[in-house]
Amino acid sequence: MAIWLTLCGAILLVAYLLGSFPTGYIAVKQLKGIDIREIGSGSTGATNVLRTLGKGPGAFVLVLDCLKGVLAITLAYWLFNFASSQNLIPPTVDVKLWQPWIVTLIGLAAILGHSKSIFLGFTGGKSVATSLGILLAMSWQVGLATAGVFAVVVAISRIVSLSSIAGAIAVSIFMVIFHLPLPYVLFGVVGGLYVILRHRTNIERLLAGTEPKIGDKLPIEPEQTA
């Protein structure tokens, strides 16, 4: 059991470090020589990169941040396959019961890493793209459905933050609709709430009617992302 728990802990740590990889920060630093946390929204995510460097770099960061989530969940599945092949799973461990819970914890670790990166003094992005990657790896149906909600709302409103919040709310609903295990449903609830909380300053601007739309510029002073 000790070896099994150590493996689970190690994979959780790796998932957090994967999420922590500061894609947006590195992209802007390399291409423009500035700290993205000091401009726009202060976020290291794809939306702020889009406003800072344009569509190409923004899309590049979006894809890589999404891949971080996919890789984290892939690691979770690899853990069980590897441990099973090496007879490292204790007989008392019910794989069907454990796997959804471990996958959920690993997904949450990656989300936390993206928004509280150890490489950036525990600052980061708002975990939207990484969450999408996690959802696609957990259940491609839920991932695509959530992405669809985002796309519809952004097409109508042209406000990325509103679309992200709508997607975060929809996740739990889709988890239930597609009959996913309870841990995944809880991931939808907890992960969705976390993403919404990360958008609290955006919500304030939405209520005030000052949230920028796609193509608009944010003030130079960054918002608080802690």
PDB file of C-alpha atoms in Angstrom:
ATOM      1  CA  MET A   1       0.000   0.000   0.000  1.00  0.00           C
ATOM      2  CA  ALA A   2       2.892   2.384   0.787  1.00  0.00           C
ATOM      3  CA  ILE A   3       4.289   2.095  -2.750  1.00  0.00           C
ATOM      4  CA  TRP A   4       0.850   2.637  -4.242  1.00  0.00           C
ATOM      5  CA  LEU A   5       0.186   5.764  -2.154  1.00  0.00           C
ATOM      6  CA  THR A   6       3.656   7.091  -3.001  1.00  0.00           C
ATOM      7  CA  LEU A   7       2.950   6.653  -6.707  1.00  0.00           C
ATOM      8  CA  CYS A   8      -0.372   8.479  -6.360  1.00  0.00           C
ATOM      9  CA  GLY A   9       1.317  11.321  -4.496  1.00  0.00           C
ATOM     10  CA  ALA A  10       4.091  11.569  -7.078  1.00  0.00           C
ATOM     11  CA  ILE A  11       1.616  11.770  -9.963  1.00  0.00           C
ATOM     12  CA  LEU A  12      -0.346  14.484  -8.128  1.00  0.00           C
ATOM     13  CA  LEU A  13       2.861  16.488  -7.771  1.00  0.00           C
ATOM     14  CA  VAL A  14       3.751  16.010 -11.445  1.00  0.00           C
ATOM     15  CA  ALA A  15       0.232  17.119 -12.457  1.00  0.00           C
ATOM     16  CA  TYR A  16       0.625  20.286 -10.382  1.00  0.00           C
ATOM     17  CA  LEU A  17       4.017  20.992 -11.963  1.00  0.00           C
ATOM     18  CA  LEU A  18       2.567  20.408 -15.428  1.00  0.00           C
ATOM     19  CA  GLY A  19      -0.183  22.898 -14.707  1.00  0.00           C
ATOM     20  CA  SER A  20       2.398  25.303 -13.300  1.00  0.00           C
ATOM     21  CA  PHE A  21       4.400  25.459 -16.532  1.00  0.00           C
ATOM     22  CA  PRO A  22       4.025  29.192 -17.396  1.00  0.00           C
ATOM     23  CA  THR A  23       3.283  29.004 -21.112  1.00  0.00           C
ATOM     24  CA  GLY A  24       1.845  32.487 -21.498  1.00  0.00           C
ATOM     25  CA  TYR A  25       4.523  34.117 -19.382  1.00  0.00           C
ATOM     26  CA  ILE A  26       7.332  32.479 -21.376  1.00  0.00           C
ATOM     27  CA  ALA A  27       5.723  33.283 -24.745  1.00  0.00           C
ATOM     28  CA  VAL A  28       5.319  36.987 -23.986  1.00  0.00           C
ATOM     29  CA  LYS A  29       8.731  37.228 -22.324  1.00  0.00           C
ATOM     30  CA  GLN A  30      10.462  35.646 -25.325  1.00  0.00           C
ATOM     31  CA  LEU A  31       8.541  37.507 -28.023  1.00  0.00           C
ATOM     32  CA  LYS A  32       8.148  40.917 -26.410  1.00  0.00           C
ATOM     33  CA  GLY A  33      10.553  40.952 -23.472  1.00  0.00           C
ATOM     34  CA  ILE A  34       7.910  41.942 -20.920  1.00  0.00           C
ATOM     35  CA  ASP A  35       6.182  40.349 -17.945  1.00  0.00           C
ATOM     36  CA  ILE A  36       2.592  39.648 -18.968  1.00  0.00           C
ATOM     37  CA  ARG A  37       1.554  39.903 -15.319  1.00  0.00           C
ATOM     38  CA  GLU A  38       2.279  43.630 -15.509  1.00  0.00           C
ATOM     39  CA  ILE A  39      -0.067  44.388 -18.403  1.00  0.00           C
ATOM     40  CA  GLY A  40      -3.726  43.949 -19.274  1.00  0.00           C
ATOM     41  CA  SER A  41      -5.580  41.735 -16.854  1.00  0.00           C
ATOM     42  CA  GLY A  42      -2.364  40.516 -15.224  1.00  0.00           C
ATOM     43  CA  SER A  43      -3.271  36.945 -16.132  1.00  0.00           C
ATOM     44  CA  THR A  44      -0.807  34.628 -17.863  1.00  0.00           C
ATOM     45  CA  GLY A  45      -3.590  32.925 -19.810  1.00  0.00           C
ATOM     46  CA  ALA A  46      -4.360  32.886 -23.525  1.00  0.00           C
ATOM     47  CA  THR A  47      -6.840  35.785 -23.462  1.00  0.00           C
ATOM     48  CA  ASN A  48      -4.296  38.219 -22.067  1.00  0.00           C
ATOM     49  CA  VAL A  49      -1.691  36.890 -24.506  1.00  0.00           C
ATOM     50  CA  LEU A  50      -4.197  37.485 -27.330  1.00  0.00           C
ATOM     51  CA  ARG A  51      -4.598  41.109 -26.255  1.00  0.00           C
ATOM     52  CA  THR A  52      -0.841  41.514 -25.865  1.00  0.00           C
ATOM     53  CA  LEU A  53       0.625  39.714 -28.868  1.00  0.00           C
ATOM     54  CA  GLY A  54      -2.294  38.950 -31.174  1.00  0.00           C
ATOM     55  CA  LYS A  55      -4.156  35.918 -32.479  1.00  0.00           C
ATOM     56  CA  GLY A  56      -1.211  33.659 -33.362  1.00  0.00           C
ATOM     57  CA  PRO A  57       0.561  33.679 -29.997  1.00  0.00           C
ATOM     58  CA  GLY A  58      -2.798  33.680 -28.218  1.00  0.00           C
ATOM     59  CA  ALA A  59      -3.859  30.519 -30.069  1.00  0.00           C
ATOM     60  CA  PHE A  60      -0.459  28.925 -29.435  1.00  0.00           C
ATOM     61  CA  VAL A  61      -0.734  29.502 -25.680  1.00  0.00           C
ATOM     62  CA  LEU A  62      -4.344  28.303 -25.700  1.00  0.00           C
ATOM     63  CA  VAL A  63      -3.369  24.987 -27.313  1.00  0.00           C
ATOM     64  CA  LEU A  64      -0.378  24.414 -25.018  1.00  0.00           C
ATOM     65  CA  ASP A  65      -2.352  25.257 -21.879  1.00  0.00           C
ATOM     66  CA  CYS A  66      -5.062  22.865 -23.032  1.00  0.00           C
ATOM     67  CA  LEU A  67      -2.443  20.163 -23.632  1.00  0.00           C
ATOM     68  CA  LYS A  68      -1.234  20.559 -20.045  1.00  0.00           C
ATOM     69  CA  GLY A  69      -4.652  19.385 -18.891  1.00  0.00           C
ATOM     70  CA  VAL A  70      -4.716  16.520 -21.375  1.00  0.00           C
ATOM     71  CA  LEU A  71      -1.269  15.340 -20.260  1.00  0.00           C
ATOM     72  CA  ALA A  72      -2.218  15.494 -16.593  1.00  0.00           C
ATOM     73  CA  ILE A  73      -5.203  13.184 -17.083  1.00  0.00           C
ATOM     74  CA  THR A  74      -3.183  10.932 -19.393  1.00  0.00           C
ATOM     75  CA  LEU A  75      -0.732  10.545 -16.510  1.00  0.00           C
ATOM     76  CA  ALA A  76      -3.583   9.438 -14.264  1.00  0.00           C
ATOM     77  CA  TYR A  77      -4.585   6.671 -16.659  1.00  0.00           C
ATOM     78  CA  TRP A  78      -0.929   5.711 -17.147  1.00  0.00           C
ATOM     79  CA  LEU A  79      -0.559   5.385 -13.376  1.00  0.00           C
ATOM     80  CA  PHE A  80      -3.204   2.686 -13.206  1.00  0.00           C
ATOM     81  CA  ASN A  81      -1.947   0.853 -16.281  1.00  0.00           C
ATOM     82  CA  PHE A  82       1.652   0.878 -15.028  1.00  0.00           C
ATOM     83  CA  ALA A  83       0.761  -0.082 -11.455  1.00  0.00           C
ATOM     84  CA  SER A  84      -1.462  -2.885 -12.705  1.00  0.00           C
ATOM     85  CA  SER A  85       1.209  -4.286 -15.031  1.00  0.00           C
ATOM     86  CA  GLN A  86       3.764  -4.246 -12.202  1.00  0.00           C
ATOM     87  CA  ASN A  87       1.340  -5.670  -9.606  1.00  0.00           C
ATOM     88  CA  LEU A  88       1.752  -2.557  -7.475  1.00  0.00           C
ATOM     89  CA  ILE A  89      -1.944  -2.074  -6.780  1.00  0.00           C
ATOM     90  CA  PRO A  90      -2.826  -3.626  -3.418  1.00  0.00           C
ATOM     91  CA  PRO A  91      -5.543  -6.297  -3.490  1.00  0.00           C
ATOM     92  CA  THR A  92      -7.669  -4.114  -1.197  1.00  0.00           C
ATOM     93  CA  VAL A  93      -7.763  -1.322  -3.791  1.00  0.00           C
ATOM     94  CA  ASP A  94     -10.832  -1.379  -6.026  1.00  0.00           C
ATOM     95  CA  VAL A  95      -9.532   0.107  -9.282  1.00  0.00           C
ATOM     96  CA  LYS A  96     -13.013   0.985 -10.561  1.00  0.00           C
ATOM     97  CA  LEU A  97     -13.613   2.937  -7.379  1.00  0.00           C
ATOM     98  CA  TRP A  98     -10.181   4.556  -7.047  1.00  0.00           C
ATOM     99  CA  GLN A  99      -9.523   5.594 -10.627  1.00  0.00           C
ATOM    100  CA  PRO A 100     -12.232   8.286 -10.987  1.00  0.00           C
ATOM    101  CA  TRP A 101     -11.185   9.820  -7.662  1.00  0.00           C
ATOM    102  CA  ILE A 102      -7.482   9.869  -8.569  1.00  0.00           C
ATOM    103  CA  VAL A 103      -8.256  11.304 -12.004  1.00  0.00           C
ATOM    104  CA  THR A 104     -10.349  14.020 -10.350  1.00  0.00           C
ATOM    105  CA  LEU A 105      -7.629  14.917  -7.850  1.00  0.00           C
ATOM    106  CA  ILE A 106      -5.013  15.037 -10.603  1.00  0.00           C
ATOM    107  CA  GLY A 107      -7.252  17.312 -12.674  1.00  0.00           C
ATOM    108  CA  LEU A 108      -7.699  19.676  -9.731  1.00  0.00           C
ATOM    109  CA  ALA A 109      -3.934  19.661  -9.113  1.00  0.00           C
ATOM    110  CA  ALA A 110      -3.298  20.746 -12.718  1.00  0.00           C
ATOM    111  CA  ILE A 111      -5.888  23.525 -12.454  1.00  0.00           C
ATOM    112  CA  LEU A 112      -4.335  24.762  -9.225  1.00  0.00           C
ATOM    113  CA  GLY A 113      -0.890  24.668 -10.821  1.00  0.00           C
ATOM    114  CA  HIS A 114      -1.972  26.815 -13.752  1.00  0.00           C
ATOM    115  CA  SER A 115      -3.469  29.530 -11.555  1.00  0.00           C
ATOM    116  CA  LYS A 116      -0.927  29.277  -8.713  1.00  0.00           C
ATOM    117  CA  SER A 117       2.290  28.448 -10.544  1.00  0.00           C
ATOM    118  CA  ILE A 118       5.252  27.612  -8.349  1.00  0.00           C
ATOM    119  CA  PHE A 119       7.456  29.060 -11.116  1.00  0.00           C
ATOM    120  CA  LEU A 120       5.736  32.477 -10.933  1.00  0.00           C
ATOM    121  CA  GLY A 121       5.485  33.012  -7.206  1.00  0.00           C
ATOM    122  CA  PHE A 122       2.076  31.303  -7.101  1.00  0.00           C
ATOM    123  CA  THR A 123       0.484  33.608  -9.659  1.00  0.00           C
ATOM    124  CA  GLY A 124      -0.820  32.547 -13.050  1.00  0.00           C
ATOM    125  CA  GLY A 125      -3.873  32.323 -15.259  1.00  0.00           C
ATOM    126  CA  LYS A 126      -7.529  31.581 -14.729  1.00  0.00           C
ATOM    127  CA  SER A 127      -7.341  27.879 -15.620  1.00  0.00           C
ATOM    128  CA  VAL A 128      -9.895  27.940 -18.440  1.00  0.00           C
ATOM    129  CA  ALA A 129      -7.787  26.349 -21.199  1.00  0.00           C
ATOM    130  CA  THR A 130      -6.209  23.813 -18.840  1.00  0.00           C
ATOM    131  CA  SER A 131      -9.666  22.899 -17.553  1.00  0.00           C
ATOM    132  CA  LEU A 132     -10.850  22.329 -21.123  1.00  0.00           C
ATOM    133  CA  GLY A 133      -7.941  19.949 -21.744  1.00  0.00           C
ATOM    134  CA  ILE A 134      -8.804  18.049 -18.586  1.00  0.00           C
ATOM    135  CA  LEU A 135     -12.440  17.770 -19.627  1.00  0.00           C
ATOM    136  CA  LEU A 136     -11.527  16.531 -23.106  1.00  0.00           C
ATOM    137  CA  ALA A 137      -9.313  13.833 -21.563  1.00  0.00           C
ATOM    138  CA  MET A 138     -11.933  12.870 -18.961  1.00  0.00           C
ATOM    139  CA  SER A 139     -14.816  12.812 -21.427  1.00  0.00           C
ATOM    140  CA  TRP A 140     -14.522  14.220 -24.927  1.00  0.00           C
ATOM    141  CA  GLN A 141     -18.307  14.609 -25.030  1.00  0.00           C
ATOM    142  CA  VAL A 142     -18.318  16.883 -21.986  1.00  0.00           C
ATOM    143  CA  GLY A 143     -15.262  18.749 -23.261  1.00  0.00           C
ATOM    144  CA  LEU A 144     -16.793  19.446 -26.665  1.00  0.00           C
ATOM    145  CA  ALA A 145     -20.174  20.360 -25.187  1.00  0.00           C
ATOM    146  CA  THR A 146     -18.524  22.815 -22.800  1.00  0.00           C
ATOM    147  CA  ALA A 147     -16.439  24.276 -25.617  1.00  0.00           C
ATOM    148  CA  GLY A 148     -19.683  24.627 -27.590  1.00  0.00           C
ATOM    149  CA  VAL A 149     -21.284  26.669 -24.804  1.00  0.00           C
ATOM    150  CA  PHE A 150     -18.192  28.880 -24.689  1.00  0.00           C
ATOM    151  CA  ALA A 151     -18.257  29.358 -28.468  1.00  0.00           C
ATOM    152  CA  VAL A 152     -21.962  30.271 -28.579  1.00  0.00           C
ATOM    153  CA  VAL A 153     -21.711  32.775 -25.736  1.00  0.00           C
ATOM    154  CA  VAL A 154     -18.550  34.395 -27.119  1.00  0.00           C
ATOM    155  CA  ALA A 155     -20.127  34.635 -30.588  1.00  0.00           C
ATOM    156  CA  ILE A 156     -23.134  36.454 -29.126  1.00  0.00           C
ATOM    157  CA  SER A 157     -21.454  38.596 -26.470  1.00  0.00           C
ATOM    158  CA  ARG A 158     -17.843  38.846 -27.717  1.00  0.00           C
ATOM    159  CA  ILE A 159     -16.839  38.747 -24.046  1.00  0.00           C
ATOM    160  CA  VAL A 160     -14.363  35.982 -23.207  1.00  0.00           C
ATOM    161  CA  SER A 161     -14.824  36.138 -19.440  1.00  0.00           C
ATOM    162  CA  LEU A 162     -18.614  35.778 -19.707  1.00  0.00           C
ATOM    163  CA  SER A 163     -18.143  32.820 -22.034  1.00  0.00           C
ATOM    164  CA  SER A 164     -15.669  31.200 -19.623  1.00  0.00           C
ATOM    165  CA  ILE A 165     -18.098  31.616 -16.724  1.00  0.00           C
ATOM    166  CA  ALA A 166     -20.939  30.150 -18.804  1.00  0.00           C
ATOM    167  CA  GLY A 167     -18.773  27.163 -19.658  1.00  0.00           C
ATOM    168  CA  ALA A 168     -17.785  26.699 -16.008  1.00  0.00           C
ATOM    169  CA  ILE A 169     -21.451  26.598 -15.020  1.00  0.00           C
ATOM    170  CA  ALA A 170     -22.338  24.195 -17.839  1.00  0.00           C
ATOM    171  CA  VAL A 171     -19.662  21.623 -16.948  1.00  0.00           C
ATOM    172  CA  SER A 172     -21.524  20.106 -13.998  1.00  0.00           C
ATOM    173  CA  ILE A 173     -24.728  19.892 -16.021  1.00  0.00           C
ATOM    174  CA  PHE A 174     -22.986  18.035 -18.841  1.00  0.00           C
ATOM    175  CA  MET A 175     -21.299  15.679 -16.365  1.00  0.00           C
ATOM    176  CA  VAL A 176     -24.753  14.642 -15.161  1.00  0.00           C
ATOM    177  CA  ILE A 177     -26.274  14.505 -18.654  1.00  0.00           C
ATOM    178  CA  PHE A 178     -23.541  12.137 -19.876  1.00  0.00           C
ATOM    179  CA  HIS A 179     -23.823   9.965 -16.718  1.00  0.00           C
ATOM    180  CA  LEU A 180     -20.226  10.336 -15.613  1.00  0.00           C
ATOM    181  CA  PRO A 181     -19.027   9.001 -12.235  1.00  0.00           C
ATOM    182  CA  LEU A 182     -19.695  11.015  -9.090  1.00  0.00           C
ATOM    183  CA  PRO A 183     -16.038  12.139  -8.724  1.00  0.00           C
ATOM    184  CA  TYR A 184     -16.178  13.673 -12.215  1.00  0.00           C
ATOM    185  CA  VAL A 185     -19.418  15.468 -11.351  1.00  0.00           C
ATOM    186  CA  LEU A 186     -17.721  16.830  -8.236  1.00  0.00           C
ATOM    187  CA  PHE A 187     -14.778  17.900 -10.394  1.00  0.00           C
ATOM    188  CA  GLY A 188     -17.241  19.842 -12.534  1.00  0.00           C
ATOM    189  CA  VAL A 189     -18.677  21.557  -9.456  1.00  0.00           C
ATOM    190  CA  VAL A 190     -15.381  22.315  -7.694  1.00  0.00           C
ATOM    191  CA  GLY A 191     -13.417  23.130 -10.851  1.00  0.00           C
ATOM    192  CA  GLY A 192     -16.240  25.252 -12.216  1.00  0.00           C
ATOM    193  CA  LEU A 193     -16.554  27.236  -8.991  1.00  0.00           C
ATOM    194  CA  TYR A 194     -12.800  27.754  -8.889  1.00  0.00           C
ATOM    195  CA  VAL A 195     -12.735  29.106 -12.439  1.00  0.00           C
ATOM    196  CA  ILE A 196     -15.626  31.442 -11.612  1.00  0.00           C
ATOM    197  CA  LEU A 197     -13.812  32.691  -8.498  1.00  0.00           C
ATOM    198  CA  ARG A 198     -10.735  33.359 -10.615  1.00  0.00           C
ATOM    199  CA  HIS A 199     -12.964  35.665 -12.687  1.00  0.00           C
ATOM    200  CA  ARG A 200     -14.233  37.706  -9.745  1.00  0.00           C
ATOM    201  CA  THR A 201     -12.739  40.975 -11.031  1.00  0.00           C
ATOM    202  CA  ASN A 202     -14.229  40.248 -14.452  1.00  0.00           C
ATOM    203  CA  ILE A 203     -17.610  39.718 -12.795  1.00  0.00           C
ATOM    204  CA  GLU A 204     -17.291  43.131 -11.131  1.00  0.00           C
ATOM    205  CA  ARG A 205     -16.634  44.701 -14.530  1.00  0.00           C
ATOM    206  CA  LEU A 206     -19.491  42.759 -16.114  1.00  0.00           C
ATOM    207  CA  LEU A 207     -21.879  44.102 -13.484  1.00  0.00           C
ATOM    208  CA  ALA A 208     -20.510  47.601 -14.013  1.00  0.00           C
ATOM    209  CA  GLY A 209     -20.784  47.263 -17.796  1.00  0.00           C
ATOM    210  CA  THR A 210     -17.064  47.927 -18.285  1.00  0.00           C
ATOM    211  CA  GLU A 211     -15.783  44.438 -19.193  1.00  0.00           C
ATOM    212  CA  PRO A 212     -13.905  44.683 -22.524  1.00  0.00           C
ATOM    213  CA  LYS A 213     -15.009  42.717 -25.549  1.00  0.00           C
ATOM    214  CA  ILE A 214     -12.772  40.911 -28.023  1.00  0.00           C
ATOM    215  CA  GLY A 215     -10.603  43.525 -29.687  1.00  0.00           C
ATOM    216  CA  ASP A 216     -10.856  45.989 -26.800  1.00  0.00           C
ATOM    217  CA  LYS A 217      -7.896  46.861 -24.620  1.00  0.00           C
ATOM    218  CA  LEU A 218      -7.720  46.580 -20.847  1.00  0.00           C
ATOM    219  CA  PRO A 219      -6.086  49.309 -18.776  1.00  0.00           C
ATOM    220  CA  ILE A 220      -2.322  49.014 -18.415  1.00  0.00           C
ATOM    221  CA  GLU A 221      -2.554  48.428 -14.658  1.00  0.00           C
ATOM    222  CA  PRO A 222      -3.092  44.702 -14.015  1.00  0.00           C
ATOM    223  CA  GLU A 223      -5.947  43.432 -11.894  1.00  0.00           C
ATOM    224  CA  GLN A 224      -5.326  41.424  -8.753  1.00  0.00           C
ATOM    225  CA  THR A 225      -5.009  37.727  -9.610  1.00  0.00           C
ATOM    226  CA  ALA A 226      -4.069  36.401  -6.207  1.00  0.00           C
TER     227      ALA A 226
END
